[in-house]
PDB file of C-alpha atoms in Angstrom:
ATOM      1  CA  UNK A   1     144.036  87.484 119.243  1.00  0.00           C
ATOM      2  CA  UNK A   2     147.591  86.289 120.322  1.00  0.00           C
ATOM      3  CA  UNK A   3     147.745  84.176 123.725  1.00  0.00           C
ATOM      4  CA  UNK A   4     150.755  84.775 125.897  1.00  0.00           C
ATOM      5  CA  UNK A   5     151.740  81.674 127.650  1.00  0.00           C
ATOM      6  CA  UNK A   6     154.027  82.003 131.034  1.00  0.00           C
ATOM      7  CA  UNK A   7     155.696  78.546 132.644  1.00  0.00           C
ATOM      8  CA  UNK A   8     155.281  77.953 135.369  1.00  0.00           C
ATOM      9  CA  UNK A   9     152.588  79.484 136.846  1.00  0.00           C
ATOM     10  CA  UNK A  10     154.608  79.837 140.249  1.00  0.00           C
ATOM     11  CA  UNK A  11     157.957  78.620 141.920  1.00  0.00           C
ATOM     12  CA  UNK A  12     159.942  78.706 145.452  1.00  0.00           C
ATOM     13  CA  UNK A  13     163.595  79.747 145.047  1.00  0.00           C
ATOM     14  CA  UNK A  14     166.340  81.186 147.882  1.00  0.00           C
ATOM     15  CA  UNK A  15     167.611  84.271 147.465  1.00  0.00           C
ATOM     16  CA  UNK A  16     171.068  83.867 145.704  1.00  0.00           C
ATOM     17  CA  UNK A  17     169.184  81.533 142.997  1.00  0.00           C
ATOM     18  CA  UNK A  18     169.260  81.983 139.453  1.00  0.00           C
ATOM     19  CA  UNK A  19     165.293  81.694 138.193  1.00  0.00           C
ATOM     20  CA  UNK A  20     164.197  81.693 134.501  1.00  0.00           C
ATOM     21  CA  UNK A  21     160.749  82.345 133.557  1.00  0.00           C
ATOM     22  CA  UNK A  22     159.632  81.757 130.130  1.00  0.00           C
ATOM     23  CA  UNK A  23     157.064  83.008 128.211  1.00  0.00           C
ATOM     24  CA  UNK A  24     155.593  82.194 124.917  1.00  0.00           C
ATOM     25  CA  UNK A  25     153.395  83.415 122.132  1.00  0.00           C
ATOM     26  CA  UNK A  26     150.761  81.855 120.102  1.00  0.00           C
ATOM     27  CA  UNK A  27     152.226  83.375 116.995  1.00  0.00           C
ATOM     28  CA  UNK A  28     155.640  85.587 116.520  1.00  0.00           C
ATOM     29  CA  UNK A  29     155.527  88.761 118.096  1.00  0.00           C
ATOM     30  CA  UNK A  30     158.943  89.832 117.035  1.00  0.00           C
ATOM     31  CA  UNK A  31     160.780  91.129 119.875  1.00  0.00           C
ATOM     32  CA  UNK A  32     157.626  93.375 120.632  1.00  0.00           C
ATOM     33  CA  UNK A  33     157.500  91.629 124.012  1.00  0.00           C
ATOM     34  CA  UNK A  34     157.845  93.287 127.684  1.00  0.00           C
ATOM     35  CA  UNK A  35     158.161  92.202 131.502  1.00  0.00           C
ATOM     36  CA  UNK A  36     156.892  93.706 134.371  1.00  0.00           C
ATOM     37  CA  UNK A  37     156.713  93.342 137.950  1.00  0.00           C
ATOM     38  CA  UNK A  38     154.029  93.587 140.192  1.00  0.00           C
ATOM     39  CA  UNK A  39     154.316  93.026 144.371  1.00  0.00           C
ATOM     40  CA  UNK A  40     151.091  92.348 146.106  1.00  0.00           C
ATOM     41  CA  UNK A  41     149.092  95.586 147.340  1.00  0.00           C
ATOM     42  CA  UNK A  42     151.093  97.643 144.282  1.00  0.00           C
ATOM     43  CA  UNK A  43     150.815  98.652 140.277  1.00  0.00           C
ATOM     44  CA  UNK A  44     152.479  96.369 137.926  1.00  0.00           C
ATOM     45  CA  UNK A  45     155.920  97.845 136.772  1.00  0.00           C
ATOM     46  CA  UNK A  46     157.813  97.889 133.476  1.00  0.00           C
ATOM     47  CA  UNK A  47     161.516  95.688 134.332  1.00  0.00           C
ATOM     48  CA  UNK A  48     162.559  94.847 130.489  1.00  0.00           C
ATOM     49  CA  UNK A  49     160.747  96.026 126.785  1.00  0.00           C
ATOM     50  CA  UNK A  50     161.513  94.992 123.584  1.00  0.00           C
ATOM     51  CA  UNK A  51     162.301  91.346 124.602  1.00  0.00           C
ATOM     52  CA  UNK A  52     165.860  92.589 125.899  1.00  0.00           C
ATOM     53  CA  UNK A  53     165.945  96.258 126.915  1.00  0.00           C
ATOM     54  CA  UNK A  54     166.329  97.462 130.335  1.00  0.00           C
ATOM     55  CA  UNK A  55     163.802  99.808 131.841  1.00  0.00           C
ATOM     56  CA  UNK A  56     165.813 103.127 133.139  1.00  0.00           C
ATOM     57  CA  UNK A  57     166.310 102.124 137.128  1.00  0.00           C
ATOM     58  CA  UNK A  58     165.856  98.300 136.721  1.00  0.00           C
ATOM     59  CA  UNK A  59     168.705  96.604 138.486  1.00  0.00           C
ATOM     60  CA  UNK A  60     171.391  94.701 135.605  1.00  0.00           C
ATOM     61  CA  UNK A  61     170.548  91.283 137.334  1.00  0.00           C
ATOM     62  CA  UNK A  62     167.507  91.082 135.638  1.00  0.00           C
ATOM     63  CA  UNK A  63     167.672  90.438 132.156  1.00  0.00           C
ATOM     64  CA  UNK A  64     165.641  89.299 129.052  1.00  0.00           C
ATOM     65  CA  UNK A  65     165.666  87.474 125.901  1.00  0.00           C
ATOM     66  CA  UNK A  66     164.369  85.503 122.892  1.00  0.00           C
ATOM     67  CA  UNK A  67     162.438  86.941 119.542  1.00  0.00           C
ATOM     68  CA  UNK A  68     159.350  85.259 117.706  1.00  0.00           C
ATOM     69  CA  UNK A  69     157.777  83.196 119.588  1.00  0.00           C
ATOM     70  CA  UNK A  70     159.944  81.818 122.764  1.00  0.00           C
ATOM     71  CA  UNK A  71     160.997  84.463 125.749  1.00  0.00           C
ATOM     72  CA  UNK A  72     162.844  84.178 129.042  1.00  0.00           C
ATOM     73  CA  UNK A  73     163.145  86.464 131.769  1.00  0.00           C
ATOM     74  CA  UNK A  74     166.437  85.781 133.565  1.00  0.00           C
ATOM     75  CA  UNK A  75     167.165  86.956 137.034  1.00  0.00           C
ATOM     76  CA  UNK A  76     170.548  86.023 138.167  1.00  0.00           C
ATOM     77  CA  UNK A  77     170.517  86.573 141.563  1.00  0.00           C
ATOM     78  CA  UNK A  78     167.582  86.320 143.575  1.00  0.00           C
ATOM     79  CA  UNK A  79     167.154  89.410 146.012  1.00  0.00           C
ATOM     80  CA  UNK A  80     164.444  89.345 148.721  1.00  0.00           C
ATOM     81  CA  UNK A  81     163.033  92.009 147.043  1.00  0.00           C
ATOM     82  CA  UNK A  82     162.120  90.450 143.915  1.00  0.00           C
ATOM     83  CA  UNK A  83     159.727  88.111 145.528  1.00  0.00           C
ATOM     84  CA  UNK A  84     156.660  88.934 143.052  1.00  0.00           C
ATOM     85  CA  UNK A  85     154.666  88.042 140.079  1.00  0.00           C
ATOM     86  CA  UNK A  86     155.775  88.512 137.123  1.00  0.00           C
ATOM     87  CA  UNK A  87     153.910  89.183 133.532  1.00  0.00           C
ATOM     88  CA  UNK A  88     155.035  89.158 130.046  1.00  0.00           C
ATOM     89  CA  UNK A  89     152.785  91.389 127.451  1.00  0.00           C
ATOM     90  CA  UNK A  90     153.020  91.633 124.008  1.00  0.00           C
ATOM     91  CA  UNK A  91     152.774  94.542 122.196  1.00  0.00           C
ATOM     92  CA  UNK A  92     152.674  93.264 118.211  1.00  0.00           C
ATOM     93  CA  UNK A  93     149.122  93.302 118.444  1.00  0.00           C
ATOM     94  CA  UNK A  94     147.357  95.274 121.000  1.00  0.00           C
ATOM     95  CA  UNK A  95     148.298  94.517 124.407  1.00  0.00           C
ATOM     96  CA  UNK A  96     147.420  91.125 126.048  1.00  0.00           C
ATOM     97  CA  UNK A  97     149.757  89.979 128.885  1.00  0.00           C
ATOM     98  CA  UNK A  98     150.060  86.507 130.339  1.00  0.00           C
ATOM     99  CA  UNK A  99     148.680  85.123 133.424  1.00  0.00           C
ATOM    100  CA  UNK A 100     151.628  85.690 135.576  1.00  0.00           C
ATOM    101  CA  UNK A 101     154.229  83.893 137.602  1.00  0.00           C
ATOM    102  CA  UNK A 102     154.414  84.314 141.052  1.00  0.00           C
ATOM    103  CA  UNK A 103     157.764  83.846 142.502  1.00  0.00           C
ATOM    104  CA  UNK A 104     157.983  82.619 146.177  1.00  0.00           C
ATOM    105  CA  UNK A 105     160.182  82.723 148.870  1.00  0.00           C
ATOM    106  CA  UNK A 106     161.638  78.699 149.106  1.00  0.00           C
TER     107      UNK A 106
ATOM    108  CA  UNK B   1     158.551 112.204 139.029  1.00  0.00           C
ATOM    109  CA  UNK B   2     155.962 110.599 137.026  1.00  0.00           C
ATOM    110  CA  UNK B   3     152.798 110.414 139.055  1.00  0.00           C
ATOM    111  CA  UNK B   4     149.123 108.986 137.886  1.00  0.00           C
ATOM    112  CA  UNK B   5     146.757 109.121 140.518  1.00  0.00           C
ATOM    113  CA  UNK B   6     142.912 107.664 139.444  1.00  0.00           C
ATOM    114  CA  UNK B   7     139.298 108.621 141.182  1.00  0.00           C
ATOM    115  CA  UNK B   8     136.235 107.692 140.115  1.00  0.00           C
ATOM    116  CA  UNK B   9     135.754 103.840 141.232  1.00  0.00           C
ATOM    117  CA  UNK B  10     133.415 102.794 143.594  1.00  0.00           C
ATOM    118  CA  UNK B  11     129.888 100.272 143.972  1.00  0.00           C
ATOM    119  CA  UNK B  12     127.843 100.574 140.963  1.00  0.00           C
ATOM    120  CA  UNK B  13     124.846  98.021 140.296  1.00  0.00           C
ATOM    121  CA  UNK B  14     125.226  96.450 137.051  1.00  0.00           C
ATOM    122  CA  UNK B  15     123.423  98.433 134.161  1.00  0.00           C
ATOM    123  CA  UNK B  16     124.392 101.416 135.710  1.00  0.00           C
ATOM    124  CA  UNK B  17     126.961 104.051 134.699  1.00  0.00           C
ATOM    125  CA  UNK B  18     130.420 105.396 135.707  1.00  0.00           C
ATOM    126  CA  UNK B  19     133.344 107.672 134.866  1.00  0.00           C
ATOM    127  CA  UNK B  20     136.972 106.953 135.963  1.00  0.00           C
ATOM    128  CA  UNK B  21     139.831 110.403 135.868  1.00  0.00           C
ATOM    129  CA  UNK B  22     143.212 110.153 136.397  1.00  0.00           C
ATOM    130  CA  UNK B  23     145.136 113.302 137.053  1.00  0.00           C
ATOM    131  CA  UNK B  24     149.045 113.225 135.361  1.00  0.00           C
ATOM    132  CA  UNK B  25     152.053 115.217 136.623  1.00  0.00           C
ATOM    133  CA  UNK B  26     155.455 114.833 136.180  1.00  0.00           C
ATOM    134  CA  UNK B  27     155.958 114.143 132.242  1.00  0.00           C
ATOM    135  CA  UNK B  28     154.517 116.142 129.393  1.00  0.00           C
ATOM    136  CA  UNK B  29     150.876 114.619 129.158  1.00  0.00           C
ATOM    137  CA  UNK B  30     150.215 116.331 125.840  1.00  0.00           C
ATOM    138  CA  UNK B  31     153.206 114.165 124.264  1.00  0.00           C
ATOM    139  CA  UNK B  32     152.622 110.798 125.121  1.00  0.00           C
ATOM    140  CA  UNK B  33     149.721 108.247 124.532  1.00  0.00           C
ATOM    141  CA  UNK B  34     147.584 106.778 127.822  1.00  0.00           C
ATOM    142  CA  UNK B  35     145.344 103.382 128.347  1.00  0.00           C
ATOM    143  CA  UNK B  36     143.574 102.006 130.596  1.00  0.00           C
ATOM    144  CA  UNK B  37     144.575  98.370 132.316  1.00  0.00           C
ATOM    145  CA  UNK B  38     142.284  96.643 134.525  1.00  0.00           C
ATOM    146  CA  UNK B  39     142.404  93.728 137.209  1.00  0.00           C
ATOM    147  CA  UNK B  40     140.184  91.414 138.576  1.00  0.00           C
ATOM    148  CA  UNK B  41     140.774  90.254 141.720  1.00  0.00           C
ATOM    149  CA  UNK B  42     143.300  87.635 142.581  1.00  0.00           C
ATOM    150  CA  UNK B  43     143.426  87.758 138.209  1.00  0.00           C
ATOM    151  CA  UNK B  44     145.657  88.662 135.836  1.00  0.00           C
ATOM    152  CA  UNK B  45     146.101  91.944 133.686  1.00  0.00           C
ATOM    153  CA  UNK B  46     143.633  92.844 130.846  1.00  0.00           C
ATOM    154  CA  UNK B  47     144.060  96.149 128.568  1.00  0.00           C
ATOM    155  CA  UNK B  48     140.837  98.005 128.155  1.00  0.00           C
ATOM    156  CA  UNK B  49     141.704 101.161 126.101  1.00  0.00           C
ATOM    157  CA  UNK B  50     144.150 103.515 124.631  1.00  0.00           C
ATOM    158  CA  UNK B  51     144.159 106.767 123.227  1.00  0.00           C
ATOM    159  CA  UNK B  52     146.917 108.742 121.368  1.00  0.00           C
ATOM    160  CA  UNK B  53     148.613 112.141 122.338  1.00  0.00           C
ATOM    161  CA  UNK B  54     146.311 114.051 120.425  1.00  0.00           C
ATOM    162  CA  UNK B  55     142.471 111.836 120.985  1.00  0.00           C
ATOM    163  CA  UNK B  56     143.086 111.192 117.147  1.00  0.00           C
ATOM    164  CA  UNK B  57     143.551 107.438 117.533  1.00  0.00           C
ATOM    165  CA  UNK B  58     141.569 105.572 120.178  1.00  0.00           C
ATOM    166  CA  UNK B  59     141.120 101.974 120.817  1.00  0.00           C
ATOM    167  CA  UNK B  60     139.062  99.306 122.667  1.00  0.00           C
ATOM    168  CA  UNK B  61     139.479  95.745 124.108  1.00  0.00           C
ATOM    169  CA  UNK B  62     136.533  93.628 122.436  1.00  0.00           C
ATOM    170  CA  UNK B  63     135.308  93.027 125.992  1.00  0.00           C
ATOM    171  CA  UNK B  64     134.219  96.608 126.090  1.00  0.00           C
ATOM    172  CA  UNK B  65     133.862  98.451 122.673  1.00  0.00           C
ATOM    173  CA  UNK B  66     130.566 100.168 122.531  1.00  0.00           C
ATOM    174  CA  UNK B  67     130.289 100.004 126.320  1.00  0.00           C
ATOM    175  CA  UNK B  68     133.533 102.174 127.047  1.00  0.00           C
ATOM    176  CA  UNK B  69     134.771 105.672 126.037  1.00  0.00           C
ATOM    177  CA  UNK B  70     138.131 106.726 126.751  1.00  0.00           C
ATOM    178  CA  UNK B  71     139.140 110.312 126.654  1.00  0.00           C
ATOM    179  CA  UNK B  72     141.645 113.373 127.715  1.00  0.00           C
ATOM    180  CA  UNK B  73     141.795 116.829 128.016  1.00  0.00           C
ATOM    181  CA  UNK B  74     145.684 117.779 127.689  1.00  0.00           C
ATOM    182  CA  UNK B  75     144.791 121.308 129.118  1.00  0.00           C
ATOM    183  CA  UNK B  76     144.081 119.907 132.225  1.00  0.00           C
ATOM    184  CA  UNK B  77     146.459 116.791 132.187  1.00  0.00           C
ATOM    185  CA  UNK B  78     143.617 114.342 132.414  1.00  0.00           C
ATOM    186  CA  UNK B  79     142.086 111.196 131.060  1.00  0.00           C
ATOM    187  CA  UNK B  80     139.443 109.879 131.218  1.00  0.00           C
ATOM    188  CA  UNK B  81     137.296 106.676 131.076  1.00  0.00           C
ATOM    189  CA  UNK B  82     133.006 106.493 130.606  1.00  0.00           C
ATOM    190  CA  UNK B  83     132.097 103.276 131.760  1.00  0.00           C
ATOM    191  CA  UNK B  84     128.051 102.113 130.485  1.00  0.00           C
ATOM    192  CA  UNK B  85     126.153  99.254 130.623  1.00  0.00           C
ATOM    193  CA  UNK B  86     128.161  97.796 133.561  1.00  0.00           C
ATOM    194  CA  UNK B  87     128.379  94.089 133.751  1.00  0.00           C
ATOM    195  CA  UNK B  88     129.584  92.266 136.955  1.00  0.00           C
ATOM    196  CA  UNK B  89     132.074  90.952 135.078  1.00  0.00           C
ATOM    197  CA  UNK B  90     133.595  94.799 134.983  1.00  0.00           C
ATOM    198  CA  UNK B  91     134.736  95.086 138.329  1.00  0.00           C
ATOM    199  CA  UNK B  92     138.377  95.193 138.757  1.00  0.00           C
ATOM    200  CA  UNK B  93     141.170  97.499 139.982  1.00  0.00           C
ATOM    201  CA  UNK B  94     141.523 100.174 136.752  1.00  0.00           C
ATOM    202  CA  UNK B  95     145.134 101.632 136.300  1.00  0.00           C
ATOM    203  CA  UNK B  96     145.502 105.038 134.420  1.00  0.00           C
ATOM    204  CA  UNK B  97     149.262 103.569 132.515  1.00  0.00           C
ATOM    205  CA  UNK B  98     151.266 106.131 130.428  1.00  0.00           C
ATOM    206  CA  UNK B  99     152.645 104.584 126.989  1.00  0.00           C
ATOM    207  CA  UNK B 100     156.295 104.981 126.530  1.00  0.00           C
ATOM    208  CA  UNK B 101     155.395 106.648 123.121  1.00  0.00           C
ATOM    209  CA  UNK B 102     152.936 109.317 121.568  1.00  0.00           C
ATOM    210  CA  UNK B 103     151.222 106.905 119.858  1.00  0.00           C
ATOM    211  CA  UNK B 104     149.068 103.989 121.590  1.00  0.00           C
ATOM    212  CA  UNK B 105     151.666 101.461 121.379  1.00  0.00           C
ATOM    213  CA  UNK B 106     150.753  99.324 124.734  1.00  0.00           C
ATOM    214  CA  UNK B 107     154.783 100.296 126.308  1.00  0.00           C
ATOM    215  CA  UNK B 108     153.264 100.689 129.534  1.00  0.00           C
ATOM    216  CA  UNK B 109     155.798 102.581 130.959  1.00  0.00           C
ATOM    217  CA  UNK B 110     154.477 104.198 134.125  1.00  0.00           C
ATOM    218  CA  UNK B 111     151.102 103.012 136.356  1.00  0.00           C
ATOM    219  CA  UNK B 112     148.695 104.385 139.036  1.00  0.00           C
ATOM    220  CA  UNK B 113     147.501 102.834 141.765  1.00  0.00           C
ATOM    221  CA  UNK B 114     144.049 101.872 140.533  1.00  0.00           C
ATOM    222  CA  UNK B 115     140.846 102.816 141.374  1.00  0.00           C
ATOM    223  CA  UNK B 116     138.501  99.967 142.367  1.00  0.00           C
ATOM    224  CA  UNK B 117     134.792  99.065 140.425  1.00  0.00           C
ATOM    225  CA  UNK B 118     132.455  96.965 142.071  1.00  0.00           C
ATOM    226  CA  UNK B 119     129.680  95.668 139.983  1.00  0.00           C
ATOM    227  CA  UNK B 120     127.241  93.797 142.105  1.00  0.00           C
ATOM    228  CA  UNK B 121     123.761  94.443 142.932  1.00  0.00           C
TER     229      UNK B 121
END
């Protein structure tokens, strides 16, 4: 089974703040790797698929990159309401998704 | 709008049986592949099946193969999830997700709100 890998596990940032999450792979997955979003109480929620492509509704300041192994989820402005966890998922080989990374207000 | 909405979930003691529905609107059902996703509490995300557009490819998360069945019924927009031999490590909040493609490709595009299982005796 591939293991998805997220650092770090949590952070406090200000809204204005650039914050990079990164997420890796125990083996390559290609670019068959996707982000979502999920805010406490509510369903998880597709941001970016295929490592770079932007979910139809998704605001532009979140972006994603990286193929193989290595991925980052950018967001380059921090907005209030993007305080939320965050999971990668990979998609090469079934579906497992990484233990999340909960971003808090600093 | 796409819209998922799941029933089913509830307190079951372990050993015991359950089935999960989740009603679809808003997208052509018939065309695109659906899983289940579950979640433990305060836990991450774990995929528990998929099926294709057309039932003719189905799979199952080693955790429950042989336990689980996942099914739909495109004539009445459904799927579907047997649940047997329930284990307390089950519970979790179960999402109906719609696939971004026909075939069970795990592009969970779209997600209910869960129903809750609660395996404890």
């Amino acid at each position: 089974d591939i293991q998805m890998t997220q650092s770090p596990s949590s952070l406090s940032a200000s809204v204005g703040d650039r914050v990079t999450i990164t997420c890796r792979a125990s083996q390559s997955v290609y670019t068959y790797l996707h982000w979502y979003q999920q805010k406490p109480g509510e369903a998880p929620e597709l941001l970016i698929y295929d490592a770079s492509k932007l979910q139809s509704g998704v605001p532009s300041r979140f972006t994603g990159s990286g193929s193989g192994t290595d991925f980052t989820l950018t967001i380059s402005s921090l907005q209030p309401e993007d305080f939320a966890t965050y999971f990668c998922q990979q998609s090469y080989s079934s579906g497992t998704f990484g233990q999340g990374t909960k971003v808090e207000i600093k | 709008e796409v819209q998922l909405v799941e029933s089913g979930g509830g307190l079951v003691q372990p050993g015991r049986s359950l089935r999960l529905s989740c009603a679809a609107s808003g997208f052509t059902f018939a065309d695109k592949a659906m899983h289940w996703v579950r979640q433990a509490p305060g836990k991450g995300l774990e995929w528990v099946s998929g099926i294709n557009w057309n039932s003719g490819s189905i799979g199952y998360a080693d955790s429950v193969r042989g336990r689980f069945t996942i099914s739909r019924d495109n004539a009445k927009n459904s799927l579907y999830l047997q649940m047997k031999s329930l284990r307390a490590e089950d519970t979790a909040l179960y999402y109906c997700v719609k696939d971004l493609y026909g075939d069970y490709l795990w592009y969970f595009d779209y997600w209910g709100q869960g129903t809750l299982v609660t395996v404890s005796s």
